[in-house]
Coordinates of C-alpha atoms in Angstrom, one line a residue:
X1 CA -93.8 233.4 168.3
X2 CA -91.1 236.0 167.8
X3 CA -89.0 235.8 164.7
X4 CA -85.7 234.0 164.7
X5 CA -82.6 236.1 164.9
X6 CA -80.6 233.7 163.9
X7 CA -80.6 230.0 162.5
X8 CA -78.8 227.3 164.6
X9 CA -78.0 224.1 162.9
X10 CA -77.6 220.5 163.2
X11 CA -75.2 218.6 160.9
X12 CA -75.7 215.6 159.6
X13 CA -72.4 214.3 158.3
X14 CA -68.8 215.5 158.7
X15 CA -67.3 214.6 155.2
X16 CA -65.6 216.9 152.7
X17 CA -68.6 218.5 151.5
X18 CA -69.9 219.7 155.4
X19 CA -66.0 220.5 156.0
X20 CA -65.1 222.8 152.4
X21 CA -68.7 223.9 151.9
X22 CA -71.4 223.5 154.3
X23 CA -69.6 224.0 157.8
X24 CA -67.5 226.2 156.5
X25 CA -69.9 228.8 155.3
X26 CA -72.4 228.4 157.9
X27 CA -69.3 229.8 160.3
X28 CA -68.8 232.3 158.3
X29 CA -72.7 233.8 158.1
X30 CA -73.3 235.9 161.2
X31 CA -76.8 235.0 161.3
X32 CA -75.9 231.0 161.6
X33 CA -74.4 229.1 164.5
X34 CA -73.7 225.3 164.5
X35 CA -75.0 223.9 167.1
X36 CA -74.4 219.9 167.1
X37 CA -72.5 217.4 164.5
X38 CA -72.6 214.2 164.2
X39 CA -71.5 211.3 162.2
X40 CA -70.6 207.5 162.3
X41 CA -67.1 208.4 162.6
X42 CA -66.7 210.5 165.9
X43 CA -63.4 211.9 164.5
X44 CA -64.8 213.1 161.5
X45 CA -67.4 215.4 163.6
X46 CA -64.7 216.0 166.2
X47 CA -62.6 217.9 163.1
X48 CA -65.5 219.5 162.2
X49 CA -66.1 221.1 165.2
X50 CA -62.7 222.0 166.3
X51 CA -62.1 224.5 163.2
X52 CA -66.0 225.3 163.0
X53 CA -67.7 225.1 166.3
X54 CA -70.4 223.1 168.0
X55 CA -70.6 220.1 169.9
X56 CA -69.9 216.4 168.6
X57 CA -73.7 214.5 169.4
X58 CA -73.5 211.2 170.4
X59 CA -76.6 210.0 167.9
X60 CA -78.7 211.3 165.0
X61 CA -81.9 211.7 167.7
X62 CA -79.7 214.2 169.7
X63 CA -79.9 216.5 167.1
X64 CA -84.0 215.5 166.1
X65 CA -85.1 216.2 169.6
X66 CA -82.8 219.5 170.3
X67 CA -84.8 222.3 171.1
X68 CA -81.4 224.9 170.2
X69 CA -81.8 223.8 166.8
X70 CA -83.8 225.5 164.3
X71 CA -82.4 223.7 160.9
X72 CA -80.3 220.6 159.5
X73 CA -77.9 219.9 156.8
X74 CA -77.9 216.4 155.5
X75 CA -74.6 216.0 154.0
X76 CA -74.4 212.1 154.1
X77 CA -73.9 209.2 151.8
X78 CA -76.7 209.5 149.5
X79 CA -79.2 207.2 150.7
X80 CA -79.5 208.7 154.0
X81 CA -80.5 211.5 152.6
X82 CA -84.4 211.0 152.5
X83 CA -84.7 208.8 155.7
X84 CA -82.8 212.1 157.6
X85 CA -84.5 214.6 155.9
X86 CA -88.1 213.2 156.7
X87 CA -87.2 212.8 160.0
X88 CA -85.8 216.2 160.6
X89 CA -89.0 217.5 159.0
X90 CA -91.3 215.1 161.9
X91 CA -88.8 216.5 164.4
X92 CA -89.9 220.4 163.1
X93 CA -86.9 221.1 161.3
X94 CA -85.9 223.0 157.9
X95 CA -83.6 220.9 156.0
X96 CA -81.0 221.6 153.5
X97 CA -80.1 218.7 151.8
X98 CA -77.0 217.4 149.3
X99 CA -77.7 216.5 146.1
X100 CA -78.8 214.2 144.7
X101 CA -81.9 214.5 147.4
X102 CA -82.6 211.0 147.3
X103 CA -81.7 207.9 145.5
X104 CA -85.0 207.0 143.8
X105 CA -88.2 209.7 142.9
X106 CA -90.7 207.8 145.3
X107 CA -88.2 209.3 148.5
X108 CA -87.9 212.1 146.5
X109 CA -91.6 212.7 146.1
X110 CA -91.4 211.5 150.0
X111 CA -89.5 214.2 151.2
X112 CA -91.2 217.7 149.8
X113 CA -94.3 216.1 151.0
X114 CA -92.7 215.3 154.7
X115 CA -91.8 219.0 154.0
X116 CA -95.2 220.7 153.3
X117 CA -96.9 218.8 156.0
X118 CA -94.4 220.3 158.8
X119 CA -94.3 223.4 157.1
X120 CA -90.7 223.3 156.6
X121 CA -88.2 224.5 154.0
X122 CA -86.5 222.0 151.9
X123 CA -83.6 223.0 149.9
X124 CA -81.4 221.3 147.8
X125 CA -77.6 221.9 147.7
X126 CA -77.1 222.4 144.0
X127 CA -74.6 224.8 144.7
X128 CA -73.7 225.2 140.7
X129 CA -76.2 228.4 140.3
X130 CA -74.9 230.9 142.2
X131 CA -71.5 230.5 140.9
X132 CA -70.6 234.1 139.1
X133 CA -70.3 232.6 135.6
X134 CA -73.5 231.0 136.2
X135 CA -75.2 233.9 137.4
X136 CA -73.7 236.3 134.7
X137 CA -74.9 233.7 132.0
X138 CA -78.0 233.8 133.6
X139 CA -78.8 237.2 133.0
X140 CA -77.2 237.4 129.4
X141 CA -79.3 235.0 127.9
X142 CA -82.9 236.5 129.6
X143 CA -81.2 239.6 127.5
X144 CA -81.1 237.5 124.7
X145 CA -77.5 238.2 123.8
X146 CA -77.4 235.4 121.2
X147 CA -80.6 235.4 120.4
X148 CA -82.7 232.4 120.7
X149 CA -80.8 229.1 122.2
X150 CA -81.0 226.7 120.0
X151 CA -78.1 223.8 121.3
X152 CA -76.3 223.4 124.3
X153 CA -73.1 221.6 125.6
X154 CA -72.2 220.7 129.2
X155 CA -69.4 219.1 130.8
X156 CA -68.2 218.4 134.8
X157 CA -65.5 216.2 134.8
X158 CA -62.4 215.5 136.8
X159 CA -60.4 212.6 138.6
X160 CA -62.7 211.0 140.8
X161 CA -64.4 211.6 144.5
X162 CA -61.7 209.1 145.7
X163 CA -59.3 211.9 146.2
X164 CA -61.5 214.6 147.3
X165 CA -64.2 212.6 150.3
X166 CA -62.9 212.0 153.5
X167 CA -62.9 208.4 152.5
X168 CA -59.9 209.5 150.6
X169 CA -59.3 206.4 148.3
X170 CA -61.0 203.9 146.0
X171 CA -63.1 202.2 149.6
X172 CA -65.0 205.7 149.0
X173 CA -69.0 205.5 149.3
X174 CA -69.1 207.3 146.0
X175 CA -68.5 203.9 144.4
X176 CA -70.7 201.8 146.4
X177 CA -74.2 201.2 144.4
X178 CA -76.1 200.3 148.0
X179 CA -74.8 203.6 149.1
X180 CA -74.7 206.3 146.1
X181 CA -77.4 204.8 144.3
X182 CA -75.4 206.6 140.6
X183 CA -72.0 207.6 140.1
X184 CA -70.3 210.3 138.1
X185 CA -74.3 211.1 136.5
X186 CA -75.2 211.3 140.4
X187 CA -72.6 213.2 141.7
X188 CA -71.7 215.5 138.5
X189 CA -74.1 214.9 135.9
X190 CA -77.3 215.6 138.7
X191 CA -75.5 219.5 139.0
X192 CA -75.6 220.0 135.0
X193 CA -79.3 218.6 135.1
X194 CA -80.5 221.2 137.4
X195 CA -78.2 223.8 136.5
X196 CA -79.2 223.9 132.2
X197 CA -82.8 224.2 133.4
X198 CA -81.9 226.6 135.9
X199 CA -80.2 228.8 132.8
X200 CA -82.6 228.3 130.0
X201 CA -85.7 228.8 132.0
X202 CA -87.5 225.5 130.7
X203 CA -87.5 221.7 132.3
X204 CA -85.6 218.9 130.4
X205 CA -88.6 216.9 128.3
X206 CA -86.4 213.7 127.1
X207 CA -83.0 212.3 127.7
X208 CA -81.2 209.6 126.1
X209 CA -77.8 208.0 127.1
X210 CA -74.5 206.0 127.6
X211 CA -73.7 205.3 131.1
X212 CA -71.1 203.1 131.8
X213 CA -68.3 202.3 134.4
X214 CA -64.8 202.4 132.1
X215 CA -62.0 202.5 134.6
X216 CA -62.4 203.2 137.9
X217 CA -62.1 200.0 140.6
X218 CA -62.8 199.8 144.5
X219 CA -60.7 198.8 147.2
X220 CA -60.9 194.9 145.9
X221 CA -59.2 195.5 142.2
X222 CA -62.8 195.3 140.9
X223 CA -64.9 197.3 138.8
X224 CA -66.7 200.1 141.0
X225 CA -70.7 199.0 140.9
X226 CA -71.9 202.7 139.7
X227 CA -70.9 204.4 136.2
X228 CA -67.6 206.9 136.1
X229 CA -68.8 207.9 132.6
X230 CA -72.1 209.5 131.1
X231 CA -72.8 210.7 128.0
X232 CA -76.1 212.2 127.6
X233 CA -78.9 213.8 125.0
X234 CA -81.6 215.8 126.2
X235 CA -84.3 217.5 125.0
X236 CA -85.8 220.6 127.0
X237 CA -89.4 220.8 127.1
X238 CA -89.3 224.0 125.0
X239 CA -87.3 222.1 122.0
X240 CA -83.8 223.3 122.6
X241 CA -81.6 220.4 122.2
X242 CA -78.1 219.5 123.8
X243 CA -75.3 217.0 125.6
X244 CA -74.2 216.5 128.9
X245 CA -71.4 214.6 129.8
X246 CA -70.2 213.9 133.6
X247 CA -66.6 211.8 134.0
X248 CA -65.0 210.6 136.6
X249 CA -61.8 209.5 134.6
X250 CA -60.6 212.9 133.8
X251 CA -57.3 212.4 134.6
X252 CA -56.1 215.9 133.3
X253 CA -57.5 218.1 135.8
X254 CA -61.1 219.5 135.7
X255 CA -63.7 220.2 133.2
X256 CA -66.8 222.2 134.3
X257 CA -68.2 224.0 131.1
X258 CA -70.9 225.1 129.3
X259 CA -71.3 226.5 125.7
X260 CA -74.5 227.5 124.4
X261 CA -75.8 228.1 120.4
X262 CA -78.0 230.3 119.7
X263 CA -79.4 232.4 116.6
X264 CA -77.3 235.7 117.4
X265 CA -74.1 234.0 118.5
X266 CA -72.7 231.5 121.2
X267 CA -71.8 231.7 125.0
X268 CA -68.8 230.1 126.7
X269 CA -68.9 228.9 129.9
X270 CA -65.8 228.5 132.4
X271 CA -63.6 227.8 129.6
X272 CA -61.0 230.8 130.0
X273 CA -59.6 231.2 133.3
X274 CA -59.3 234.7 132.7
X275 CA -62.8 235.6 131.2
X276 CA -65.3 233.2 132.5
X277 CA -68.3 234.2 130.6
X278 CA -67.2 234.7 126.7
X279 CA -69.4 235.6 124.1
X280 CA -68.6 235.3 120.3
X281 CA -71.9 237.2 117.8
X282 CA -72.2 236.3 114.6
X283 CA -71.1 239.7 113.5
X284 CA -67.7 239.1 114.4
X285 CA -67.5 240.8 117.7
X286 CA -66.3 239.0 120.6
X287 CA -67.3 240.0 124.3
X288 CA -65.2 239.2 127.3
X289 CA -66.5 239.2 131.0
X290 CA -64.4 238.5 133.9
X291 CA -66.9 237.9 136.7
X292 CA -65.0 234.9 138.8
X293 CA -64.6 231.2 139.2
X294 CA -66.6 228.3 139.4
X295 CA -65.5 226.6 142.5
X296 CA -62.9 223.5 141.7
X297 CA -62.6 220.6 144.0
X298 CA -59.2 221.9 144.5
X299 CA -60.0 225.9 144.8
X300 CA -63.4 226.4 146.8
X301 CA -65.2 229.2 145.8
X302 CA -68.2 230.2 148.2
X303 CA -71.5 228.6 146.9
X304 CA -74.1 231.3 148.6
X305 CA -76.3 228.4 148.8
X306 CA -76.3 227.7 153.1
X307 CA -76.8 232.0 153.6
X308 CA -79.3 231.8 150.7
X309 CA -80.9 229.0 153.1
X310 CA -80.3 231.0 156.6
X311 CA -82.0 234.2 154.3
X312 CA -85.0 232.1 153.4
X313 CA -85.8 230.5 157.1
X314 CA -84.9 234.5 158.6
X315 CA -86.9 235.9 155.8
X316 CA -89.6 233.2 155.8
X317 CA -89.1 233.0 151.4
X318 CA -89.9 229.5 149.4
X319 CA -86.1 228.9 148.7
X320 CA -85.4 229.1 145.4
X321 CA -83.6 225.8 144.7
X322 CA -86.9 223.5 146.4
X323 CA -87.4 220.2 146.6
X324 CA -89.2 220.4 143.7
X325 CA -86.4 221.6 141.3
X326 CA -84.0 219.1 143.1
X327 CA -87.0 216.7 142.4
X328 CA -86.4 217.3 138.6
X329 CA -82.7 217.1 138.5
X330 CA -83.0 214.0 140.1
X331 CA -85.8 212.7 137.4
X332 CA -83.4 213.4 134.7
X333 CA -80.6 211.2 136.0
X334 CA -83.1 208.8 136.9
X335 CA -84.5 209.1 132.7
X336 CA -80.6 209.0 131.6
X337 CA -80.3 206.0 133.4
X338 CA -83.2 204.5 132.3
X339 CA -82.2 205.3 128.6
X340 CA -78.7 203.5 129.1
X341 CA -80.2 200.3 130.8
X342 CA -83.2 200.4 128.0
X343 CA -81.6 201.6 124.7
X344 CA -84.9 203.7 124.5
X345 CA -84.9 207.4 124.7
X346 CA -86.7 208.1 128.4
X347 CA -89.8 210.9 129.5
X348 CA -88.2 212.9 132.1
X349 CA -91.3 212.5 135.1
X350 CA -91.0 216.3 136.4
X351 CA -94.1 215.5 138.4
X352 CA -93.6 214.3 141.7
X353 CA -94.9 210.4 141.7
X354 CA -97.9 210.0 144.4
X355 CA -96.3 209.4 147.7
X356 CA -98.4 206.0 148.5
X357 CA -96.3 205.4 151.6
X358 CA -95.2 208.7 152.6
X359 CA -96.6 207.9 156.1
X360 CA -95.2 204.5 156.4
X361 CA -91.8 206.7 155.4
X362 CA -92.0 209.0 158.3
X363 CA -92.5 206.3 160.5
X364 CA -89.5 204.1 159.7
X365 CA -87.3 206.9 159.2
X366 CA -88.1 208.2 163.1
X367 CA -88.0 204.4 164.5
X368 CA -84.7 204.2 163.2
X369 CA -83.5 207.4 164.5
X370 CA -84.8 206.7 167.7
X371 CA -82.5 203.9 167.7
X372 CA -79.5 205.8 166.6

């Protein structure tokens, strides 16, 4: 078979993340073309397409049984996310898939082995790492600009998805426990939990928590039935300790930061708008690097991940931000939440769990696509 040109996608989900992120940098990558887009709402997929191209499909199994297309993006309420990703991979599909990949580790597990079996790529859309700052830090600490890490503190915080989703107000999915499975920790906290790993080079061990919903209320005037607030302890499996916190009541704007201790200094994280990547030595020296933003929910900044996705399907590469990794971010969110229901500090299970009914899975995900 000769080797694809270029990659032609199927969308799956025509909400603000597929409009500012997905869509929108799939248009822009020469070597991409959107091929079909659907969603529940027909409107939603008919704005998509008129500022980004394609065709609206009438179903999900117009898009499974295409021959024009080579790849999908799920970029649906979270717990569609495993049913259309094993699907797409039974349908011979790659699949790039929001975060978090699924709303329990057996799906999880599910889906990287409905992956393997196809011989598919699986990536996950933690879009956090290739963020400048994030990339800069990256490479400081492997130079070990202050030294050995020894503590860490991570923050992403800001108003609420209620403003931002095409929902656009407090009926949002976001808040809806059937649909979302975890809220701020899911949507926020799940980026700093593959991100910190991502930086340090080392998977998180233990984590320990307060999750709780503090404010936020749905349509009805009643408390939303996932968290808005997290406030978490982890342990990384080499012993460096450190917080993570992920709001959804932060009324003041937007917190997305990271500082990390270490035995040479500290590193500052997205705190200056100016000088994104700050480091202050022990010696009294203080270095400055402007490198660019992190994107904001009000100013996008391009992720890289959906080219980094067309590169790895064009250049037949194991993506770098697998199943597996989005595996573990979604493990830690699932140990924090443990922790808060508990009051016991949780194992973080970075090994996939046995998938006992992958097959029975695969099955009832098609069925129900069919039927779409």
């Amino acid at each position: 078979m000769a080797a694809l040109e270029k990659v032609r996608f199927g969308i799956f989900g025509a909400g603000s993340i597929a409009i500012f992120r997905h869509a929108l940098e799939l248009s822009q990558n020469p070597a991409a073309e959107i091929v079909l887009v659907y969603d529940p709402i027909k409107a939603r997929a008919e704005y998509l397409v008129s500022r980004f191209g394609g065709t609206v499909a009438t179903s999900e199994e117009e898009i499974f049984a295409s021959k024009k297309i080579d790849a999908v993006v799920v970029a649906t309420p979270n717990s569609e996310h495993a049913r259309l990703t094993i699907a797409a991979f039974a349908a011979g599909k790659h699949v790039l898939c929001e975060k978090p990949m699924a709303t329990n580790l057996e799906d999880a597990a599910a889906m990287i082995a409905a992956g393997k079996k196809a011989g598919k790529k699986l990536m996950i859309g933690h879009n956090q790492c290739l963020m400048a700052p994030h990339l800069k830090a990256k490479k400081l600490l492997q130079e070990g600009i202050i030294g050995d890490v020894l503590t860490f503190r991570t923050s992403f915080c800001h108003g609420g998805p209620e403003g931002w989703s095409q929902d656009n107000g407090p009926h949002t999915w976001f808040f809806k426990k059937e649909k979302a499975y975890v809220g701020s920790m899911g949507d926020l906290g799940v980026h700093k939990a593959y991100l910190i790993p991502w930086l340090l080079g080392t998977d998180i061990a233990e984590a320990g928590a307060f999750i709780a919903t503090m404010h936020k209320k749905n349509e009805k005037g009643k408390p939303i039935t996932v968290d808005d607030n997290a406030v978490c302890i982890l342990r990384m499996a080499n012993g460096i300790i450190g917080q993570l916190t992920a709001s959804w009541t932060y009324y003041g704007g937007e917190d997305n930061t990271t500082t990390f201790i270490g035995t040479k200094g500290r590193m500052v994280l997205g705190a200056n708008p100016d000088y994104q990547v700050e480091v202050f030595l022990g010696n009294g020296e203080r270095v400055l690097y402007k490198v660019g933003a992190v994107a904001t929910n009000t100013v996008q900044v391009k992720s890289g991940i959906p080219d980094l996705f067309v590169d790895s399907i064009l250049d037949d590469f194991e993506p770098p931000f697998d199943g597996l990794k989005g595996y573990k971010a979604l493990a830690a969110v699932v140990a924090c939440m443990n922790c808060a229901e508990t009051g016991q500090i949780s194992k973080v299970n970075n090994v996939p769990v046995p998938v006992k009914a992958a097959a029975a899975a695969k099955a009832k995900a098609t069925k129900k696509a069919k039927k779409a």
